XYZ file of C-alpha atoms in Angstrom:
603
model
C 12.695 16.830 -11.653
C 11.596 18.072 -8.241
C 7.980 18.290 -9.398
C 7.990 14.665 -10.554
C 9.816 13.458 -7.443
C 7.367 15.327 -5.201
C 4.453 13.800 -7.100
C 5.779 10.291 -6.441
C 6.509 11.197 -2.796
C 2.933 12.384 -2.349
C 1.659 9.028 -3.579
C 4.032 6.889 -1.538
C 4.211 8.750 1.760
C 1.490 8.180 4.346
C -0.700 11.348 4.264
C -1.193 11.602 8.040
C 2.539 11.972 8.679
C 3.791 13.298 5.360
C 5.458 16.375 6.840
C 7.433 14.268 9.348
C 8.503 11.788 6.692
C 9.508 14.584 4.338
C 11.608 16.082 7.126
C 13.645 12.884 7.392
C 13.919 12.536 3.612
C 15.362 16.053 3.452
C 17.731 15.359 6.352
C 18.930 12.176 4.662
C 19.586 14.067 1.426
C 21.465 16.862 3.250
C 23.744 14.687 5.322
C 23.624 11.038 4.253
C 26.781 10.043 6.138
C 25.084 10.895 9.436
C 22.617 8.106 8.744
C 25.018 5.396 7.635
C 23.791 3.194 10.450
C 20.574 2.766 8.442
C 22.307 1.721 5.230
C 21.796 -1.912 4.458
C 24.511 -4.090 2.979
C 22.924 -7.073 1.217
C 26.299 -8.764 0.745
C 26.961 -9.030 4.478
C 23.558 -10.606 4.898
C 24.307 -13.106 2.154
C 27.530 -14.056 3.873
C 26.174 -14.344 7.415
C 22.457 -14.802 7.980
C 22.600 -14.512 11.768
C 24.774 -11.392 11.837
C 22.614 -9.759 9.178
C 19.469 -10.421 11.193
C 21.017 -9.067 14.394
C 22.486 -6.049 12.597
C 19.132 -5.154 11.077
C 17.499 -5.347 14.506
C 20.208 -3.150 16.025
C 19.803 -0.516 13.309
C 16.073 -0.559 13.918
C 16.592 0.048 17.642
C 18.887 2.995 16.889
C 16.376 4.407 14.437
C 13.710 4.215 17.134
C 15.786 6.446 19.391
C 16.127 8.958 16.569
C 12.362 9.045 15.929
C 11.451 9.320 19.613
C 13.854 12.214 20.112
C 12.567 14.258 17.177
C 8.853 13.359 17.272
C 8.015 11.979 20.736
C 4.662 10.249 21.007
C 3.898 10.269 17.288
C 2.409 6.790 16.952
C 1.471 7.260 13.293
C 5.123 7.905 12.484
C 6.131 4.759 14.352
C 3.642 2.660 12.388
C 4.744 3.978 8.988
C 8.487 4.326 9.519
C 9.134 1.564 6.938
C 8.795 4.336 4.375
C 12.134 5.697 5.601
C 14.352 2.640 5.940
C 14.421 -1.150 6.063
C 12.470 -2.310 9.114
C 13.252 -5.964 8.757
C 12.083 -7.582 11.954
C 9.290 -5.063 12.617
C 7.757 -4.519 9.172
C 4.941 -7.069 9.436
C 4.217 -6.019 13.008
C 3.331 -2.507 11.857
C 1.915 -3.314 8.432
C 0.047 -6.620 8.951
C -0.365 -7.536 12.626
C -1.500 -4.152 13.944
C -3.599 -3.075 10.900
C -5.546 -6.350 11.119
C -6.416 -5.566 14.739
C -7.254 -1.968 13.842
C -9.636 -3.143 11.137
C -11.286 -6.150 12.820
C -11.128 -5.243 16.517
C -13.631 -3.367 18.642
C -12.506 0.098 19.800
C -11.533 -1.405 23.168
C -9.522 -4.202 21.550
C -7.768 -1.789 19.219
C -6.780 0.489 22.086
C -5.500 -2.423 24.190
C -3.269 -3.936 21.492
C -2.122 -0.543 20.179
C -0.901 0.479 23.633
C 1.120 -2.716 23.954
C 2.530 -2.259 20.432
C 3.519 1.380 20.720
C 5.189 0.670 24.051
C 7.146 -2.190 22.420
C 5.786 -4.720 24.891
C 4.720 -7.151 22.162
C 5.823 -8.006 18.621
C 3.342 -9.497 16.195
C 3.186 -11.704 13.102
C 0.391 -12.435 10.627
C -0.259 -16.195 10.433
C -2.814 -17.197 7.853
C -0.896 -19.393 5.398
C -0.898 -23.110 6.214
C 1.428 -25.809 4.927
C -1.361 -27.676 3.177
C -3.603 -24.837 2.070
C -1.558 -21.768 1.231
C -3.742 -18.662 1.412
C -7.014 -20.483 0.657
C -9.003 -19.030 3.543
C -11.954 -21.404 3.270
C -9.604 -24.400 3.229
C -7.864 -23.530 6.494
C -7.688 -26.404 9.003
C -6.666 -24.566 12.173
C -9.577 -24.726 14.619
C -10.897 -22.576 17.439
C -13.509 -24.085 19.778
C -15.379 -21.993 22.365
C -15.238 -23.452 25.874
C -15.720 -21.868 29.320
C -15.454 -18.252 28.179
C -12.303 -18.952 26.179
C -11.180 -20.494 22.895
C -9.096 -23.644 22.451
C -6.847 -23.341 19.386
C -5.482 -26.403 17.579
C -3.618 -27.242 14.392
C -4.917 -30.818 14.108
C -2.494 -32.075 11.441
C 0.867 -31.304 9.863
C -0.898 -29.676 6.903
C -2.678 -27.324 9.334
C 0.612 -25.885 10.639
C 1.039 -22.191 9.870
C 4.009 -22.043 7.534
C 6.031 -19.169 5.981
C 4.758 -16.148 7.984
C 7.518 -13.587 8.480
C 8.666 -12.678 12.026
C 7.143 -15.903 13.301
C 10.427 -17.842 13.360
C 12.309 -15.925 16.057
C 10.912 -12.512 16.786
C 7.141 -12.561 17.373
C 5.584 -12.782 20.808
C 2.039 -12.797 19.388
C 0.349 -13.460 16.091
C -2.979 -12.692 14.470
C -4.293 -16.021 13.294
C -7.256 -17.204 11.227
C -9.093 -20.340 12.334
C -12.339 -22.139 11.606
C -14.420 -21.393 14.658
C -17.017 -23.484 16.491
C -19.271 -22.088 19.228
C -21.615 -24.431 21.117
C -21.312 -26.970 18.332
C -22.069 -24.489 15.531
C -19.536 -23.550 12.841
C -19.436 -19.738 12.637
C -16.838 -19.630 9.866
C -13.306 -18.294 9.744
C -12.558 -15.837 12.552
C -9.404 -13.929 13.476
C -7.671 -14.194 16.859
C -4.684 -12.642 18.639
C -2.689 -15.577 20.004
C 0.271 -15.264 22.419
C 3.031 -17.662 21.330
C 6.190 -16.629 23.247
C 7.128 -15.149 26.594
C 7.975 -11.511 25.681
C 11.268 -11.237 27.605
C 12.817 -14.667 27.084
C 11.115 -15.516 23.753
C 10.506 -18.998 25.135
C 7.565 -20.748 23.441
C 4.445 -20.934 25.572
C 2.859 -24.231 26.604
C 1.279 -26.060 23.666
C 3.086 -23.896 21.114
C 5.485 -25.454 18.593
C 7.177 -22.528 16.822
C 10.478 -21.867 15.065
C 12.320 -20.712 11.970
C 11.741 -22.756 8.787
C 15.431 -22.608 7.855
C 17.524 -21.460 4.861
C 15.600 -20.431 1.749
C 15.957 -18.587 -1.550
C 16.006 -14.863 -0.754
C 14.887 -12.994 2.370
C 17.846 -14.405 4.232
C 17.343 -12.093 7.214
C 13.595 -12.708 7.477
C 12.675 -15.174 10.195
C 9.938 -16.968 8.263
C 8.469 -19.462 10.661
C 6.187 -22.387 11.366
C 3.565 -22.614 14.085
C 1.717 -25.562 15.551
C -0.788 -25.236 18.387
C -2.023 -27.991 20.687
C -4.911 -27.145 22.998
C -3.746 -23.552 23.421
C -6.338 -21.712 25.502
C -6.824 -17.978 24.911
C -9.223 -15.491 26.414
C -12.544 -14.984 24.637
C -11.657 -11.320 24.069
C -8.654 -12.374 21.979
C -11.105 -13.033 19.166
C -11.406 -9.809 17.153
C -15.075 -8.888 17.469
C -15.835 -5.823 15.440
C -18.275 -7.693 13.167
C -18.884 -11.029 14.917
C -19.246 -11.114 18.697
C -19.280 -14.073 21.083
C -20.396 -13.359 24.653
C -19.433 -15.275 27.792
C -22.375 -17.656 27.293
C -21.482 -18.424 23.701
C -24.190 -16.236 22.195
C -23.085 -15.196 18.691
C -24.158 -11.908 17.098
C -23.048 -10.466 13.777
C -23.376 -6.835 12.759
C -23.479 -7.770 9.077
C -24.149 -10.858 6.982
C -20.899 -9.926 5.224
C -18.862 -10.017 8.451
C -16.538 -12.769 7.205
C -15.991 -10.933 3.919
C -15.132 -7.749 5.805
C -12.627 -9.716 7.826
C -10.951 -10.613 4.534
C -10.653 -6.891 3.849
C -7.893 -6.681 6.458
C -5.618 -8.759 4.210
C -6.359 -6.460 1.282
C -4.709 -3.615 3.180
C -1.434 -5.528 2.996
C -1.984 -6.542 -0.626
C -2.635 -2.972 -1.775
C 0.536 -1.879 0.017
C 2.570 -4.650 -1.598
C 1.960 -3.193 -5.061
C 4.007 -0.143 -4.087
C 6.620 -2.287 -2.332
C 7.082 -4.475 -5.422
C 7.174 -1.461 -7.732
C 9.741 0.364 -5.584
C 11.899 -2.754 -5.503
C 11.581 -2.859 -9.279
C 12.715 0.761 -9.558
C 15.648 0.259 -7.203
C 16.703 -2.863 -9.118
C 16.435 -1.050 -12.427
C 18.493 1.809 -10.992
C 21.222 -0.553 -9.915
C 21.428 -2.014 -13.427
C 21.245 1.451 -14.989
C 24.045 2.913 -12.880
C 26.288 -0.059 -13.668
C 25.697 0.149 -17.427
C 25.323 3.932 -17.687
C 28.973 4.652 -18.691
C 28.591 2.300 -21.662
C 25.357 3.706 -23.077
C 26.930 6.830 -24.535
C 28.299 4.654 -27.342
C 25.646 3.993 -29.961
C 25.210 0.324 -30.868
C 22.450 -2.221 -31.449
C 23.151 -3.782 -28.058
C 22.980 -0.451 -26.238
C 19.736 0.442 -28.016
C 18.240 -2.826 -26.787
C 19.488 -2.162 -23.245
C 17.963 1.329 -23.205
C 14.678 -0.083 -24.500
C 14.524 -2.663 -21.700
C 15.484 -0.150 -19.003
C 12.916 2.326 -20.302
C 10.133 -0.257 -20.312
C 10.877 -1.289 -16.741
C 10.932 2.281 -15.426
C 7.684 3.116 -17.203
C 5.844 0.015 -15.979
C 6.970 0.440 -12.350
C 5.901 4.100 -12.265
C 2.606 3.257 -13.962
C 1.881 0.710 -11.234
C 2.642 3.179 -8.428
C 0.496 5.920 -9.967
C -2.408 3.566 -10.768
C -2.236 2.056 -7.278
C -2.937 5.480 -5.796
C -6.435 5.124 -7.248
C -6.817 1.645 -5.753
C -5.671 2.988 -2.381
C -8.408 5.620 -2.584
C -10.981 2.889 -3.280
C -9.705 0.953 -0.253
C -10.016 4.067 1.930
C -13.572 4.465 0.617
C -14.249 0.869 1.670
C -12.920 1.592 5.180
C -15.101 4.703 5.468
C -18.161 2.777 4.263
C -17.531 0.149 6.925
C -17.409 2.788 9.647
C -20.668 4.275 8.387
C -22.339 0.849 7.922
C -22.874 1.796 4.277
C -24.542 -0.954 2.220
C -22.173 -0.177 -0.655
C -19.213 -1.541 1.327
C -19.652 -5.065 -0.069
C -19.539 -3.833 -3.666
C -16.498 -1.670 -2.926
C -14.773 -4.628 -1.251
C -15.162 -6.683 -4.430
C -13.667 -3.822 -6.426
C -10.657 -3.567 -4.092
C -10.209 -7.343 -4.195
C -10.168 -7.462 -8.007
C -7.923 -4.437 -8.502
C -5.464 -5.476 -5.788
C -5.370 -9.099 -7.002
C -4.541 -7.999 -10.543
C -2.030 -5.361 -9.530
C -0.307 -7.466 -6.880
C 0.145 -10.218 -9.476
C 1.338 -7.961 -12.293
C 3.653 -5.891 -10.082
C 5.125 -9.094 -8.609
C 5.776 -10.584 -12.026
C 7.232 -7.283 -13.264
C 9.601 -7.000 -10.275
C 10.934 -10.510 -10.930
C 11.271 -9.754 -14.648
C 13.122 -6.522 -13.879
C 15.578 -8.212 -11.505
C 16.218 -11.029 -13.986
C 16.812 -8.588 -16.844
C 18.953 -6.370 -14.620
C 21.402 -9.237 -14.162
C 21.489 -9.657 -17.941
C 21.900 -5.949 -18.647
C 24.548 -5.047 -16.070
C 28.111 -5.923 -17.129
C 28.678 -7.796 -13.869
C 25.097 -8.595 -12.980
C 25.687 -12.240 -12.152
C 28.399 -11.443 -9.607
C 27.257 -11.415 -5.997
C 29.348 -8.262 -5.601
C 26.867 -6.438 -7.851
C 24.060 -7.104 -5.344
C 21.735 -8.012 -8.230
C 21.822 -11.748 -7.537
C 20.758 -11.122 -3.948
C 17.988 -8.753 -5.012
C 16.780 -11.292 -7.578
C 16.541 -13.945 -4.876
C 14.550 -11.517 -2.718
C 12.187 -10.650 -5.592
C 11.397 -14.195 -6.732
C 8.935 -14.927 -3.850
C 6.840 -11.891 -4.836
C 4.795 -14.105 -7.167
C 3.634 -16.424 -4.386
C 3.143 -14.698 -1.047
C -0.135 -13.003 -0.110
C -1.763 -15.095 -2.816
C -0.267 -17.097 -5.677
C -0.415 -14.912 -8.785
C -1.965 -17.572 -11.009
C -4.691 -18.244 -8.432
C -5.395 -14.526 -8.023
C -5.674 -14.058 -11.773
C -8.149 -16.938 -11.983
C -10.339 -15.040 -9.519
C -10.427 -12.216 -12.061
C -11.316 -14.820 -14.699
C -14.238 -15.963 -12.536
C -15.436 -12.374 -12.323
C -15.187 -11.976 -16.092
C -17.029 -15.259 -16.668
C -19.908 -14.062 -14.486
C -20.002 -10.732 -16.309
C -20.148 -12.328 -19.769
C -22.669 -14.910 -18.540
C -24.920 -12.140 -17.237
C -24.724 -10.127 -20.459
C -25.259 -13.145 -22.721
C -28.814 -13.359 -21.354
C -29.614 -10.244 -23.362
C -31.100 -7.928 -20.726
C -28.052 -6.977 -18.654
C -24.967 -4.845 -19.106
C -21.375 -5.126 -17.926
C -20.840 -3.467 -14.561
C -17.986 -2.455 -12.281
C -14.494 -2.468 -13.724
C -15.786 -4.241 -16.845
C -18.386 -1.557 -17.606
C -16.331 -0.160 -20.491
C -17.016 -3.427 -22.353
C -20.526 -2.076 -23.046
C -19.028 0.219 -25.701
C -17.936 -2.774 -27.775
C -20.808 -5.260 -27.475
C -22.131 -4.379 -30.931
C -20.099 -5.939 -33.738
C -17.996 -3.208 -35.276
C -15.470 -3.859 -37.997
C -14.223 -0.304 -38.029
C -10.610 -0.126 -36.873
C -9.733 1.969 -33.846
C -8.419 5.497 -34.093
C -4.673 5.125 -33.676
C -4.439 8.310 -31.664
C -6.669 6.763 -28.973
C -4.558 4.302 -26.992
C -7.296 3.728 -24.458
C -9.739 2.566 -27.122
C -7.196 0.146 -28.577
C -6.427 -1.349 -25.156
C -10.112 -1.517 -24.229
C -10.983 -3.304 -27.467
C -8.034 -5.655 -27.039
C -9.175 -6.480 -23.498
C -12.830 -6.937 -24.502
C -12.075 -9.031 -27.588
C -9.607 -11.349 -25.846
C -11.811 -11.819 -22.779
C -14.910 -12.430 -24.925
C -13.183 -15.054 -27.067
C -11.713 -16.810 -24.015
C -15.057 -16.953 -22.221
C -16.723 -18.300 -25.377
C -14.066 -21.031 -25.618
C -14.698 -21.988 -22.005
C -18.450 -22.217 -22.559
C -17.913 -24.275 -25.720
C -15.828 -26.759 -23.717
C -18.783 -27.272 -21.403
C -21.225 -27.577 -24.326
C -18.980 -30.216 -25.884
C -19.371 -32.396 -22.805
C -16.223 -31.667 -20.853
C -16.530 -31.419 -17.079
C -16.271 -28.066 -15.306
C -12.898 -29.057 -13.838
C -11.507 -30.197 -17.185
C -12.879 -27.144 -19.008
C -11.325 -24.788 -16.486
C -8.021 -26.476 -15.665
C -6.816 -28.580 -18.575
C -8.456 -26.905 -21.574
C -8.666 -23.183 -20.822
C -6.689 -22.229 -17.708
C -3.727 -20.663 -19.536
C -6.008 -18.551 -21.718
C -8.187 -17.566 -18.758
C -5.091 -16.302 -16.933
C -3.808 -14.504 -20.031
C -7.193 -12.823 -20.554
C -7.101 -11.648 -16.940
C -3.560 -10.308 -17.386
C -4.552 -8.289 -20.473
C -7.599 -7.052 -18.558
C -5.292 -6.160 -15.650
C -2.782 -4.186 -17.734
C -5.673 -2.293 -19.345
C -7.019 -1.434 -15.904
C -3.601 -0.157 -14.813
C -3.539 2.086 -17.885
C -7.050 3.380 -17.131
C -6.409 3.871 -13.402
C -3.170 5.699 -14.128
C -5.035 8.015 -16.501
C -7.697 8.672 -13.871
C -5.066 9.434 -11.226
C -3.219 11.871 -13.517
C -6.506 13.586 -14.354
C -7.517 13.926 -10.705
C -4.144 15.253 -9.563
C -3.408 17.661 -12.403
C -1.711 17.074 -15.707
C 2.070 16.972 -15.986
C 3.953 16.509 -19.249
C 6.293 13.871 -17.846
C 3.422 11.905 -16.334
C 1.585 12.036 -19.632
C 4.707 10.778 -21.389
C 5.003 7.849 -18.960
C 1.308 7.100 -19.437
C 1.643 7.146 -23.220
C 4.772 4.989 -23.174
C 3.078 2.459 -20.901
C 0.228 2.158 -23.387
C 2.680 1.820 -26.284
C 4.604 -0.970 -24.576
C 1.412 -2.951 -23.869
C 0.229 -2.473 -27.463
C 3.607 -3.508 -28.839
C 3.666 -6.668 -26.727
C 0.174 -7.642 -27.927
C 0.366 -6.492 -31.556
C -0.264 -9.939 -33.062
C -3.435 -10.300 -30.999
C -4.537 -6.754 -31.887
C -4.167 -7.533 -35.584
C -5.877 -10.935 -35.335
C -8.972 -9.322 -33.794
C -9.098 -6.646 -36.521
C -8.479 -3.807 -34.110
C -5.660 -2.478 -36.313
C -3.428 -3.848 -39.050
C 0.272 -4.615 -38.672
C 1.459 -1.448 -40.358
C -0.684 0.729 -38.123
C 0.467 -1.053 -34.974
C 4.129 -0.840 -35.942
C 3.828 2.892 -36.590
C 1.979 3.357 -33.322
C 4.412 1.265 -31.289
C 7.591 2.825 -32.652
C 9.009 3.861 -29.301
C 12.026 5.501 -30.923
C 9.734 8.137 -32.455
C 9.407 9.593 -28.967
C 13.122 10.281 -28.550
C 16.391 11.071 -30.145
C 19.233 8.972 -28.721
C 20.406 11.733 -26.374
C 16.851 12.453 -25.243
C 16.372 8.787 -24.421
C 19.438 8.885 -22.190
C 18.209 12.079 -20.569
C 14.798 10.529 -19.917
C 16.385 7.428 -18.391
C 18.384 9.687 -16.073
C 15.211 11.571 -15.218
C 13.315 8.387 -14.386
C 16.194 6.996 -12.329
C 15.857 9.934 -9.921
C 12.092 9.708 -9.478
C 12.345 7.849 -6.180
C 15.325 9.600 -4.708
C 14.508 8.492 -1.182
C 17.332 7.726 1.166
C 16.512 4.012 1.051
C 17.724 3.965 -2.538
C 21.294 4.349 -1.301
C 21.083 0.733 -0.216
C 20.997 -0.238 -3.873
C 23.006 2.295 -5.857
C 26.027 2.810 -3.606
C 28.119 0.462 -5.753
C 31.546 -0.540 -4.513
C 33.478 -0.192 -7.790
C 36.793 -0.749 -6.014
C 35.573 -4.083 -4.773
C 34.602 -5.005 -8.307
C 37.952 -3.684 -9.561
C 36.285 -2.083 -12.565
C 37.038 1.610 -12.395
C 39.983 1.417 -14.769
C 37.988 -0.570 -17.320
C 35.087 1.872 -17.330
């Protein structure tokens, strides 16, 4: 168990401060009662939003004292402390606001804003989403106009208001903000600015700033999601982050790369890549909560219990697969960052790869977390009681499918990529490239069924066949006289999204395999990898058969999950998987108050 747990730790914990984080994990495990001030109680938050918000902030302040005492001056530890406990009011400051500055700012800008952050003189939000445009960067209406060595920021309409950003409602003194920028009458595209919005000590809104909390919502009851309107707010020229695009005091614009705006987008990908692990960990914690509630009942063999074990097993396997596969995506993102620093021409290609992988995995992991929390309420004997905490967790998980990019929109971006790939290859002289390069193995018609022992081949052929057929249907819609909009939206959108999802699950399987290979084989990891492939095959067996990849009998034999376990072994493996993320934070979710539920006698 320790080997598996350490493997997951090594993926999840920030490498630069792993030893410090491991120290606290070990301390938490040795003496958990000494750290009760960090334990979150979702029920109290549900009952009193204001008290929950204040309590979370107070626990954060106490945790800061603990970190400073043990590791004084360790700024990396401060920035990544969310890996130890719930940050609440500070999470987006450290994981969105500051990383954006670190990625898009000049060395001088980075140093300036880091010093203010690490000294707790400012608190930042990340304000891109607008009421009328969501996360569509090119559709943003907020404007920045250069004038007299400064920028004038405006949200010219209600639809241009920044809406939903966390920490904006109450807590933030500053925000990073994207705006369409005009210099000396010329549109220079979307640029990123650091905008002061509140007086740091009193939290009073600055002149021209209309800011506040958006009010009660489903889930995230403690999060101060906010709105922001700006009217003729003047900021210093140096508040524009100028690593790639510079504006001097005379309004002279220079760019270090024609891809400067694209590289600016890369700052958001840092958050998106991180969210895959966040969603997956939430999925594991939720599954654990359901498992620990139903665990006493599973020792009795019945059809219902078999079904419950099957659903719990699938959720554990999928969440771990996402975490392990995402380690590969994180490595690609780090490669992109290093290429940027070296002005490597390959950075643009790597950025596209990170965008596609993170879009697919953020979408799939978000959907899976919601599915897990919904099923957990169904599985647990008392899952629909607020006292079980599962209803609160479900409400928190539901927004995963929309923030940092609506899942259906993100998956259509993968569909656009696939359409370009098939369009290029249909000309006859080109091959599939990038993450679709494995399609080249299947371009020649081949009626021979796949080898059942080779899961990867089955999933690759499924992905290729479904994507190929979907792209052909789209092209046929155009040939038959339908408009581009009608062909994409009304006639083929659902299938385009489904093709991208199948492509995405196949990529998770392949990335997980690559990560296991690069880090050394482990029998339990191989079992999780195999089970993940089996679950995806089982869920797509009708499609696999219809494309002639295998027949029904072969698929049913292949996807017989029960062949992997006896009943006792299945219970043992569930127990094993439930302990794979034994971090202290998990106590927030599995410390069930059975007395409150009045169930001990019944179980």
